[in-house]
Short mmCIF file of C-alpha atoms and ligand atoms in Angstrom, two decimals:
data_model
loop_
_atom_site.label_atom_id
_atom_site.label_comp_id
_atom_site.label_asym_id
_atom_site.label_seq_id
_atom_site.Cartn_x
_atom_site.Cartn_y
_atom_site.Cartn_z
CA MET A 1 -45.61 65.01 -76.76
CA THR A 2 -46.68 67.69 -74.25
CA SER A 3 -48.78 65.80 -71.68
CA PRO A 4 -46.99 63.59 -69.20
CA ILE A 5 -47.01 59.87 -69.02
CA VAL A 6 -49.29 59.04 -66.17
CA ILE A 7 -49.08 55.98 -64.06
CA ILE A 8 -51.93 54.88 -61.86
CA GLY A 9 -50.70 52.87 -58.89
CA ALA A 10 -47.51 53.71 -56.96
CA GLY A 11 -46.74 50.12 -56.15
CA GLN A 12 -43.92 47.78 -57.22
CA CYS A 13 -44.70 47.96 -60.90
CA GLY A 14 -45.76 51.59 -61.12
CA ALA A 15 -42.63 52.86 -59.29
CA ARG A 16 -40.30 50.64 -61.31
CA ALA A 17 -41.96 51.68 -64.56
CA ALA A 18 -41.46 55.37 -63.68
CA HIS A 19 -37.79 54.76 -63.13
CA ALA A 20 -37.56 52.70 -66.32
CA LEU A 21 -39.10 55.39 -68.36
CA ARG A 22 -36.28 57.78 -67.33
CA GLU A 23 -33.68 55.14 -67.86
CA ASN A 24 -34.94 54.63 -71.44
CA GLY A 25 -34.55 58.33 -72.17
CA TRP A 26 -38.05 59.75 -71.69
CA GLN A 27 -37.51 63.44 -70.91
CA GLY A 28 -41.09 64.52 -70.65
CA GLY A 29 -43.19 64.54 -67.52
CA ILE A 30 -43.93 61.46 -65.45
CA MET A 31 -46.72 61.44 -62.88
CA LEU A 32 -47.00 58.54 -60.39
CA LEU A 33 -50.38 58.46 -58.71
CA GLY A 34 -50.83 56.43 -55.56
CA ASP A 35 -53.59 56.04 -53.10
CA GLU A 36 -51.88 54.63 -50.00
CA GLY A 37 -50.34 57.79 -48.59
CA ILE A 38 -46.95 56.13 -48.43
CA ALA A 39 -43.97 56.02 -50.86
CA PRO A 40 -43.72 52.90 -52.99
CA TYR A 41 -42.63 49.92 -50.94
CA GLU A 42 -41.88 46.20 -51.32
CA ARG A 43 -44.69 43.89 -50.15
CA PRO A 44 -42.84 40.54 -49.77
CA PRO A 45 -41.21 41.55 -46.38
CA LEU A 46 -44.61 42.40 -44.97
CA SER A 47 -45.51 38.71 -44.26
CA LYS A 48 -41.96 37.77 -43.18
CA ALA A 49 -39.30 40.20 -41.85
CA VAL A 50 -41.84 42.95 -40.95
CA LEU A 51 -44.12 40.62 -38.97
CA LEU A 52 -41.02 39.08 -37.31
CA GLY A 53 -39.83 42.60 -36.31
CA ARG A 54 -36.67 42.19 -38.32
CA LYS A 55 -37.29 44.94 -40.85
CA THR A 56 -39.02 48.29 -40.46
CA VAL A 57 -41.51 49.77 -42.86
CA ALA A 58 -38.96 52.46 -43.84
CA GLU A 59 -36.57 49.64 -44.84
CA CYS A 60 -39.16 48.33 -47.31
CA ALA A 61 -39.15 51.48 -49.45
CA ILE A 62 -38.34 50.74 -53.01
CA PHE A 63 -36.41 54.05 -53.51
CA LYS A 64 -34.76 56.58 -51.17
CA ASP A 65 -36.83 59.70 -50.38
CA ALA A 66 -34.89 61.93 -52.64
CA PHE A 67 -35.11 59.61 -55.66
CA PHE A 68 -38.39 60.86 -57.27
CA ALA A 69 -37.39 64.52 -57.04
CA GLU A 70 -33.87 63.70 -58.43
CA LYS A 71 -35.47 61.85 -61.44
CA GLY A 72 -38.07 64.52 -62.07
CA ILE A 73 -40.90 62.04 -61.29
CA GLU A 74 -43.97 63.78 -59.76
CA LEU A 75 -45.10 61.41 -57.04
CA ARG A 76 -48.55 62.00 -55.54
CA LEU A 77 -49.35 59.64 -52.70
CA ASP A 78 -52.90 60.61 -51.89
CA ALA A 79 -54.31 60.74 -55.33
CA PRO A 80 -56.83 57.97 -55.86
CA VAL A 81 -57.91 57.95 -59.54
CA GLU A 82 -61.66 57.66 -59.84
CA ARG A 83 -62.17 57.64 -63.55
CA VAL A 84 -60.29 57.45 -66.87
CA ASP A 85 -61.86 59.50 -69.65
CA ARG A 86 -60.43 58.02 -72.74
CA ALA A 87 -62.05 60.43 -75.13
CA SER A 88 -60.29 63.41 -73.64
CA LYS A 89 -57.29 61.36 -72.51
CA LYS A 90 -57.59 62.50 -68.90
CA VAL A 91 -57.65 60.81 -65.51
CA LEU A 92 -59.94 62.23 -62.89
CA LEU A 93 -58.92 62.24 -59.33
CA ARG A 94 -61.12 62.04 -56.22
CA ASP A 95 -60.30 65.61 -55.36
CA GLY A 96 -62.08 66.74 -58.63
CA SER A 97 -58.90 67.56 -60.55
CA ALA A 98 -58.14 66.20 -64.04
CA ILE A 99 -54.76 65.22 -65.43
CA ALA A 100 -54.17 64.89 -69.19
CA TYR A 101 -52.03 62.03 -70.35
CA GLU A 102 -50.05 61.23 -73.51
CA ARG A 103 -49.77 57.63 -72.48
CA LEU A 104 -51.30 55.94 -69.45
CA LEU A 105 -50.09 52.92 -67.45
CA MET A 106 -52.57 51.10 -65.20
CA ALA A 107 -50.59 49.35 -62.50
CA THR A 108 -53.28 49.10 -59.91
CA GLY A 109 -52.26 45.76 -58.58
CA ALA A 110 -54.56 43.37 -56.75
CA ALA A 111 -56.64 43.39 -53.62
CA PRO A 112 -57.15 40.51 -51.12
CA ARG A 113 -60.41 38.64 -51.32
CA SER A 114 -62.65 39.17 -48.25
CA LEU A 115 -64.23 36.31 -46.35
CA VAL A 116 -67.95 36.08 -47.17
CA LEU A 117 -69.18 34.43 -43.97
CA PRO A 118 -71.26 35.52 -41.00
CA GLY A 119 -68.97 37.18 -38.53
CA ALA A 120 -66.32 38.03 -41.15
CA THR A 121 -66.46 41.76 -40.25
CA LEU A 122 -65.83 41.19 -36.56
CA GLU A 123 -62.97 43.00 -34.94
CA GLY A 124 -59.90 40.75 -34.93
CA VAL A 125 -60.40 39.42 -38.47
CA HIS A 126 -57.56 40.63 -40.71
CA MET A 127 -56.26 40.48 -44.27
CA LEU A 128 -52.70 41.29 -45.34
CA ARG A 129 -51.81 43.41 -48.34
CA SER A 130 -50.61 46.79 -47.15
CA VAL A 131 -48.09 48.20 -44.71
CA GLN A 132 -51.00 49.19 -42.53
CA ASP A 133 -52.37 45.64 -42.54
CA ALA A 134 -48.92 44.37 -41.57
CA LEU A 135 -48.52 46.78 -38.70
CA THR A 136 -51.94 45.84 -37.32
CA ILE A 137 -51.29 42.06 -37.65
CA LYS A 138 -47.84 42.47 -36.02
CA GLN A 139 -49.41 43.80 -32.87
CA VAL A 140 -51.71 40.79 -32.70
CA LEU A 141 -48.93 38.23 -32.82
CA ASP A 142 -47.98 38.08 -29.16
CA VAL A 143 -46.71 35.01 -27.34
CA GLY A 144 -49.50 32.64 -26.50
CA LYS A 145 -52.10 34.36 -28.76
CA ARG A 146 -54.27 31.86 -30.61
CA ILE A 147 -54.22 32.63 -34.31
CA VAL A 148 -56.38 30.99 -36.96
CA VAL A 149 -55.12 31.40 -40.55
CA ILE A 150 -57.67 30.85 -43.19
CA GLY A 151 -56.05 29.72 -46.43
CA ALA A 152 -52.96 27.61 -46.99
CA GLY A 153 -51.61 29.60 -50.01
CA PHE A 154 -48.31 31.47 -49.86
CA ILE A 155 -49.56 34.40 -47.82
CA GLY A 156 -51.41 32.20 -45.32
CA LEU A 157 -48.48 29.80 -44.82
CA GLU A 158 -45.97 32.69 -44.51
CA VAL A 159 -48.13 34.31 -41.90
CA ALA A 160 -48.55 30.89 -40.05
CA ALA A 161 -44.78 30.49 -40.05
CA THR A 162 -44.07 34.02 -38.56
CA ALA A 163 -46.92 33.62 -36.06
CA ILE A 164 -45.52 30.34 -34.72
CA VAL A 165 -42.00 31.67 -34.55
CA ARG A 166 -43.31 34.61 -32.54
CA GLY A 167 -44.81 32.20 -30.02
CA CYS A 168 -48.51 32.12 -31.05
CA VAL A 169 -50.62 29.04 -31.18
CA VAL A 170 -51.41 28.60 -34.77
CA CYS A 171 -54.06 26.69 -36.72
CA VAL A 172 -54.33 26.81 -40.52
CA LEU A 173 -57.73 26.08 -42.12
CA GLU A 174 -57.79 25.30 -45.85
CA ALA A 175 -60.90 24.48 -47.97
CA ALA A 176 -58.96 22.58 -50.58
CA PRO A 177 -57.59 19.05 -50.16
CA ARG A 178 -53.99 20.40 -49.94
CA ALA A 179 -51.80 23.49 -49.61
CA LEU A 180 -50.57 25.72 -52.46
CA ILE A 181 -52.95 23.97 -54.82
CA ARG A 182 -52.61 26.41 -57.73
CA ALA A 183 -48.90 26.93 -57.42
CA VAL A 184 -46.80 23.76 -56.91
CA PRO A 185 -46.84 20.02 -57.25
CA GLU A 186 -48.41 18.23 -54.30
CA ALA A 187 -44.93 16.92 -53.09
CA VAL A 188 -43.60 20.43 -52.74
CA ALA A 189 -46.66 21.53 -50.85
CA GLN A 190 -46.53 18.47 -48.54
CA ALA A 191 -42.81 19.13 -47.83
CA MET A 192 -43.62 22.62 -46.76
CA VAL A 193 -46.67 21.51 -44.72
CA ASP A 194 -44.43 18.94 -42.99
CA ARG A 195 -42.16 21.78 -41.86
CA HIS A 196 -45.15 23.60 -40.46
CA LEU A 197 -46.36 20.43 -38.67
CA ARG A 198 -42.85 19.97 -37.18
CA MET A 199 -42.93 23.53 -35.90
CA GLY A 200 -46.26 22.87 -34.17
CA VAL A 201 -48.72 24.49 -36.60
CA ASP A 202 -52.04 22.70 -36.65
CA VAL A 203 -53.09 22.32 -40.32
CA HIS A 204 -56.46 21.16 -41.56
CA PHE A 205 -57.61 20.52 -45.21
CA ASP A 206 -61.03 20.01 -46.74
CA VAL A 207 -62.36 22.36 -44.16
CA CYS A 208 -65.76 24.00 -44.53
CA ILE A 209 -66.13 27.10 -42.28
CA GLU A 210 -69.62 27.89 -41.23
CA ARG A 211 -69.07 31.17 -39.37
CA ILE A 212 -66.73 33.36 -37.47
CA GLU A 213 -67.94 33.52 -33.82
CA GLY A 214 -67.77 36.48 -31.45
CA THR A 215 -69.79 39.46 -30.33
CA ALA A 216 -67.82 42.64 -31.08
CA ARG A 217 -64.51 40.71 -31.35
CA VAL A 218 -63.75 37.38 -32.83
CA SER A 219 -63.75 34.50 -30.30
CA GLY A 220 -63.36 31.52 -32.57
CA VAL A 221 -64.18 29.76 -35.82
CA LYS A 222 -67.10 27.39 -36.17
CA LEU A 223 -66.78 24.66 -38.79
CA ALA A 224 -69.69 23.04 -40.73
CA ASP A 225 -69.00 19.73 -38.83
CA GLY A 226 -69.70 21.50 -35.51
CA THR A 227 -66.05 21.82 -34.45
CA PHE A 228 -65.27 25.12 -32.68
CA ILE A 229 -61.69 26.52 -32.81
CA GLY A 230 -61.29 29.23 -30.18
CA CYS A 231 -58.90 32.07 -31.19
CA ASP A 232 -57.83 35.64 -30.50
CA ALA A 233 -57.48 36.65 -34.14
CA VAL A 234 -58.23 35.36 -37.68
CA ILE A 235 -55.93 36.20 -40.49
CA THR A 236 -57.22 35.39 -44.01
CA GLY A 237 -55.10 34.61 -47.01
CA ILE A 238 -57.73 33.40 -49.49
CA GLY A 239 -56.32 34.93 -52.67
CA VAL A 240 -56.55 38.33 -54.42
CA PHE A 241 -58.52 39.75 -57.37
CA PRO A 242 -57.07 42.15 -59.95
CA ARG A 243 -58.08 45.81 -59.42
CA THR A 244 -59.80 46.24 -62.75
CA SER A 245 -62.74 48.55 -61.92
CA LEU A 246 -61.22 51.66 -63.39
CA ALA A 247 -60.35 49.89 -66.62
CA GLN A 248 -63.73 48.17 -66.81
CA GLU A 249 -65.57 51.51 -66.32
CA ALA A 250 -63.39 52.97 -69.05
CA GLY A 251 -64.54 50.22 -71.40
CA LEU A 252 -61.23 48.46 -71.75
CA ASP A 253 -61.15 44.68 -72.41
CA ILE A 254 -61.10 42.60 -69.27
CA ASP A 255 -60.21 38.91 -69.05
CA ASN A 256 -59.19 37.82 -65.59
CA GLY A 257 -57.40 41.16 -65.29
CA ILE A 258 -56.93 44.08 -67.76
CA ALA A 259 -56.44 42.21 -71.02
CA VAL A 260 -53.35 43.39 -72.79
CA ASP A 261 -51.52 42.21 -75.93
CA GLU A 262 -47.99 40.71 -75.95
CA THR A 263 -46.59 44.26 -75.70
CA LEU A 264 -48.74 44.97 -72.57
CA ARG A 265 -50.94 47.39 -74.49
CA THR A 266 -54.65 47.38 -73.63
CA SER A 267 -57.46 47.53 -76.07
CA ASP A 268 -56.90 51.35 -76.16
CA PRO A 269 -53.59 52.12 -77.93
CA HIS A 270 -52.72 54.93 -75.54
CA ILE A 271 -53.15 52.77 -72.40
CA PHE A 272 -50.94 49.96 -71.09
CA ALA A 273 -51.26 47.76 -68.08
CA ALA A 274 -48.74 45.74 -66.12
CA GLY A 275 -48.12 43.86 -62.83
CA ASP A 276 -50.70 41.92 -60.80
CA VAL A 277 -53.58 43.62 -62.58
CA CYS A 278 -52.97 42.52 -66.08
CA SER A 279 -53.48 39.34 -68.00
CA PHE A 280 -51.29 38.81 -71.02
CA PRO A 281 -50.81 36.17 -73.74
CA HIS A 282 -47.66 34.25 -72.91
CA PRO A 283 -45.92 33.06 -76.09
CA LEU A 284 -44.37 29.99 -74.38
CA PHE A 285 -47.43 28.75 -72.62
CA LYS A 286 -49.77 29.64 -75.54
CA ARG A 287 -52.46 31.12 -73.38
CA ARG A 288 -53.36 34.24 -71.43
CA ILE A 289 -51.98 34.29 -67.92
CA ARG A 290 -52.04 36.68 -64.99
CA LEU A 291 -49.34 36.56 -62.38
CA GLU A 292 -49.19 37.76 -58.77
CA CYS A 293 -45.52 37.96 -57.99
CA TRP A 294 -42.78 40.41 -57.40
CA ARG A 295 -40.51 39.41 -60.26
CA ASN A 296 -43.24 39.80 -62.77
CA ALA A 297 -44.16 43.28 -61.53
CA GLU A 298 -40.44 44.19 -61.87
CA ASP A 299 -40.00 42.67 -65.36
CA GLN A 300 -43.23 43.98 -66.78
CA ALA A 301 -42.37 47.46 -65.35
CA ARG A 302 -39.19 47.54 -67.49
CA ALA A 303 -40.88 46.05 -70.53
CA VAL A 304 -43.91 48.33 -70.43
CA ALA A 305 -41.75 51.42 -70.02
CA ARG A 306 -39.94 50.55 -73.23
CA ASN A 307 -43.14 49.76 -75.09
CA MET A 308 -44.81 52.94 -73.99
CA LEU A 309 -41.80 54.69 -75.60
CA GLY A 310 -42.56 52.95 -78.92
CA HIS A 311 -40.47 49.77 -78.85
CA ALA A 312 -43.32 47.20 -79.26
CA GLU A 313 -41.34 44.26 -77.78
CA ALA A 314 -43.22 41.12 -76.85
CA PHE A 315 -43.10 40.29 -73.15
CA ASP A 316 -41.94 36.69 -72.82
CA ALA A 317 -40.19 36.34 -69.46
CA VAL A 318 -40.43 32.98 -67.84
CA PRO A 319 -42.44 33.46 -64.59
CA TRP A 320 -40.36 33.17 -61.37
CA LEU A 321 -41.41 33.56 -57.75
CA TRP A 322 -40.33 32.59 -54.30
CA SER A 323 -41.78 32.12 -50.77
CA ASP A 324 -39.72 31.97 -47.61
CA GLN A 325 -41.12 30.06 -44.63
CA TYR A 326 -38.83 29.40 -41.58
CA GLY A 327 -35.34 28.94 -43.08
CA THR A 328 -36.84 27.17 -46.06
CA THR A 329 -37.48 28.75 -49.48
CA ILE A 330 -39.70 27.60 -52.38
CA GLN A 331 -38.73 28.92 -55.72
CA ILE A 332 -40.86 28.34 -58.83
CA ALA A 333 -40.05 28.95 -62.48
CA GLY A 334 -42.46 28.66 -65.32
CA MET A 335 -45.97 27.01 -64.89
CA PRO A 336 -45.55 23.73 -62.93
CA ALA A 337 -49.29 23.29 -62.94
CA GLN A 338 -49.18 22.84 -66.74
CA GLY A 339 -47.01 19.71 -66.43
CA ALA A 340 -48.24 16.24 -67.21
CA THR A 341 -45.45 14.48 -65.30
CA THR A 342 -43.22 15.46 -62.46
CA VAL A 343 -39.53 14.43 -62.25
CA VAL A 344 -37.82 14.62 -58.79
CA ARG A 345 -34.15 15.42 -58.34
CA GLU A 346 -32.49 15.36 -54.94
CA ALA A 347 -30.65 18.57 -54.21
CA GLY A 348 -28.85 17.69 -50.95
CA ASP A 349 -30.04 17.20 -47.35
CA ASP A 350 -33.81 17.43 -47.64
CA ALA A 351 -33.66 19.87 -50.54
CA ARG A 352 -35.42 18.79 -53.76
CA MET A 353 -36.14 19.96 -57.27
CA TYR A 354 -39.31 19.09 -59.05
CA PHE A 355 -39.47 19.43 -62.78
CA ALA A 356 -42.83 19.56 -64.72
CA LEU A 357 -42.80 18.11 -68.23
CA ASP A 358 -45.73 18.49 -70.56
CA GLY A 359 -47.31 15.73 -72.56
CA GLU A 360 -44.54 16.12 -75.21
CA GLY A 361 -41.76 15.95 -72.62
CA ILE A 362 -41.01 19.69 -72.78
CA LEU A 363 -39.98 21.39 -69.56
CA VAL A 364 -42.77 23.76 -68.60
CA GLY A 365 -42.09 24.35 -64.91
CA ALA A 366 -39.63 23.76 -62.01
CA SER A 367 -40.08 24.00 -58.31
CA GLY A 368 -37.31 23.86 -55.72
CA ILE A 369 -37.60 23.50 -51.99
CA GLY A 370 -34.71 23.83 -49.55
CA GLN A 371 -32.11 26.44 -48.65
CA ALA A 372 -31.81 29.08 -51.23
CA GLY A 373 -28.24 28.15 -51.83
CA GLN A 374 -29.25 24.58 -52.58
CA ILE A 375 -31.91 25.22 -55.23
CA ALA A 376 -31.51 28.84 -56.58
CA ARG A 377 -29.04 27.90 -59.23
CA ASP A 378 -30.98 24.98 -60.65
CA VAL A 379 -34.24 26.96 -60.70
CA ARG A 380 -32.41 29.68 -62.64
CA ILE A 381 -31.09 27.12 -65.13
CA ALA A 382 -34.57 25.60 -65.42
CA GLN A 383 -35.87 29.01 -66.21
CA GLU A 384 -33.42 29.12 -69.23
CA LEU A 385 -34.45 25.69 -70.30
CA ILE A 386 -38.16 26.50 -70.13
CA ALA A 387 -37.53 29.67 -72.24
CA ARG A 388 -35.89 27.37 -74.86
CA ARG A 389 -38.84 24.92 -74.77
CA ALA A 390 -36.29 22.19 -74.05
CA ARG A 391 -37.27 18.52 -74.25
CA ILE A 392 -35.34 16.61 -71.62
CA ASP A 393 -34.99 12.93 -70.88
CA PRO A 394 -36.73 12.44 -67.50
CA GLY A 395 -34.13 9.83 -66.37
CA VAL A 396 -31.18 12.23 -66.89
CA LEU A 397 -33.22 15.07 -65.20
CA ALA A 398 -33.67 12.97 -62.11
CA ASP A 399 -29.95 12.06 -61.84
CA ARG A 400 -28.34 14.54 -59.46
CA ASP A 401 -24.88 13.51 -60.56
CA THR A 402 -25.50 14.93 -64.01
CA LYS A 403 -25.22 18.72 -63.81
CA LEU A 404 -28.35 20.44 -65.02
CA ARG A 405 -26.30 22.79 -67.18
CA SER A 406 -24.76 19.92 -69.04
CA ILE A 407 -27.91 17.97 -69.79
CA PRO A 408 -28.40 17.54 -73.59
CA THR A 409 -31.67 19.04 -74.67
CA MET A 410 -33.60 19.43 -77.78
CA ALA A 411 -35.32 22.77 -78.32
CA VAL A 412 -38.81 22.41 -79.68
CA GLN A 413 -40.44 25.25 -81.68
C1 LIG B 501 -47.81 40.24 -47.91
C2 LIG B 501 -47.28 39.93 -49.28
C3 LIG B 501 -46.20 39.18 -49.43
C4 LIG B 501 -45.72 38.84 -50.74
N1 LIG B 501 -44.67 38.04 -50.85
C5 LIG B 501 -44.21 37.75 -52.11
C6 LIG B 501 -43.11 36.82 -52.28
O1 LIG B 501 -42.49 36.32 -51.28
N2 LIG B 501 -42.73 36.50 -53.52
C7 LIG B 501 -43.30 37.04 -54.58
O2 LIG B 501 -42.88 36.78 -55.76
N3 LIG B 501 -44.30 37.99 -54.45
C8 LIG B 501 -44.79 38.30 -53.24
N4 LIG B 501 -45.82 39.07 -53.15
C9 LIG B 501 -46.55 39.61 -54.27
C10 LIG B 501 -45.91 40.95 -54.75
O3 LIG B 501 -45.71 41.83 -53.71
C11 LIG B 501 -46.86 41.53 -55.83
O4 LIG B 501 -46.90 40.71 -56.91
C12 LIG B 501 -46.45 42.96 -56.32
O5 LIG B 501 -46.51 43.85 -55.25
C13 LIG B 501 -47.31 43.36 -57.43
O6 LIG B 501 -46.94 44.68 -57.77
P1 LIG B 501 -48.03 45.64 -58.47
O7 LIG B 501 -47.39 47.01 -58.64
O8 LIG B 501 -48.70 45.02 -59.67
O9 LIG B 501 -49.23 45.82 -57.41
P2 LIG B 501 -49.23 46.54 -56.04
O10 LIG B 501 -47.90 46.37 -55.33
O11 LIG B 501 -50.45 46.04 -55.31
O12 LIG B 501 -49.43 48.11 -56.30
C14 LIG B 501 -50.56 48.55 -56.81
C15 LIG B 501 -50.78 50.06 -56.30
O13 LIG B 501 -51.80 50.67 -57.00
C16 LIG B 501 -52.60 51.41 -56.02
N5 LIG B 501 -53.94 51.65 -56.62
C17 LIG B 501 -54.93 50.83 -57.01
N6 LIG B 501 -55.97 51.48 -57.48
C18 LIG B 501 -55.60 52.82 -57.51
C19 LIG B 501 -56.28 54.01 -57.95
N7 LIG B 501 -57.52 54.00 -58.43
N8 LIG B 501 -55.66 55.17 -57.80
C20 LIG B 501 -54.36 55.22 -57.28
N9 LIG B 501 -53.68 54.16 -56.86
C21 LIG B 501 -54.28 52.94 -56.99
C22 LIG B 501 -52.69 50.39 -54.91
O14 LIG B 501 -53.12 51.00 -53.65
C23 LIG B 501 -51.21 49.93 -54.80
O15 LIG B 501 -50.47 50.84 -54.07
C24 LIG B 501 -46.35 39.44 -51.90
C25 LIG B 501 -47.46 40.21 -51.65
C26 LIG B 501 -47.94 40.49 -50.40
C27 LIG B 501 -49.20 41.31 -50.21
#
């Protein structure tokens, strides 16, 4: 092979994949193309430690400055890719240059959804995805500032938690009847919302927002029922969409993300996709899924690097993600939303585990809420049980005196 392996997207997945290519013995060129003007960084601290002032942007870097040169990875930080020409196997950059690729990885991630409402573009309305967004929002979160957070998903709730800890007056508005509706069982969401209420966050569900009020700057949020909530800033966390436009224009298959096969290969055999941007058929859950979490970006980076080098291994990692709010963590393994029944297991103090069993009694998801030390181990064991498609007696699962590791299971093929 003479041309380099080119990676579009110098984010979590792209950077890790570049490293993994070297670790798996690839000695040819690697080109990592980013468009944020900053070396690859971790996004999870942005809504937590960075907003709280406990971590600097520099501390979020995935690798030390010297890493890319040491590994012979050509990192270009201001190199937005505008087009992929599959016929000539080249990517075309905004500056007019073209780069030939032997294999291409699309790790373009996801972008936050914008509010589509009158007033949504007023000054003081923010979204959170990048370092720049976090630094802007951090400046807004001063003591006494009135903050409206739109969306009670993970990002919205994490921002609400940091804002109230920083002394702001915080109101969360959610269109759905409850928080974290796509991610966790109702009881887990309610337990987290209860913590927010105890901290003084005002949380409203089933809310219909009519407009964002203000002249040049936001002054408040007007609801369809006539309520007006005055505020100094609005922060939206209403979900993300996969950045598929390049792939779409290149004629690749798209299905809620860049559609890849079980080896993370797109409909073009020379092009792969991984991380937030791709949807892949999960062998355990027997359907195509797209994940928006750190662990998946890391795991798929390693898997796709091997497959780009010819290994053709199916990607079957059990999904895992976490969210930290106040001192509490939520950890999720598998797909709790696919469960037909939920089994609760006490985990000490007010920590709990929630296990999701499908219609056949097979464990498909687990959610833990509490201190990391109280739930992390059980979530990890649950991950293994989910991978084995274990069928577990709900009564035994609920009994905290029976160690999870020792529960007899029956693997179902
Ligand atoms: C504030 C915040 C907090 C989070 N907290 C958690 C958490 O607590 N737990 C958890 O599990 N997950 C969390 N996540 C999610 C996690 O960070 C993402 O799942 C992960 O970053 C996905 O990695 P990725 O590489 O697929 O995408 P990204 O990290 O988004 O990287 C994609 C990169 O591609 C670039 N790009 C896109 N198009 C082009 C182009 N045409 N040319 C060049 N470059 C391009 C983008 O600018 C970006 O730099 C959080 C995310 C955010 C935003």
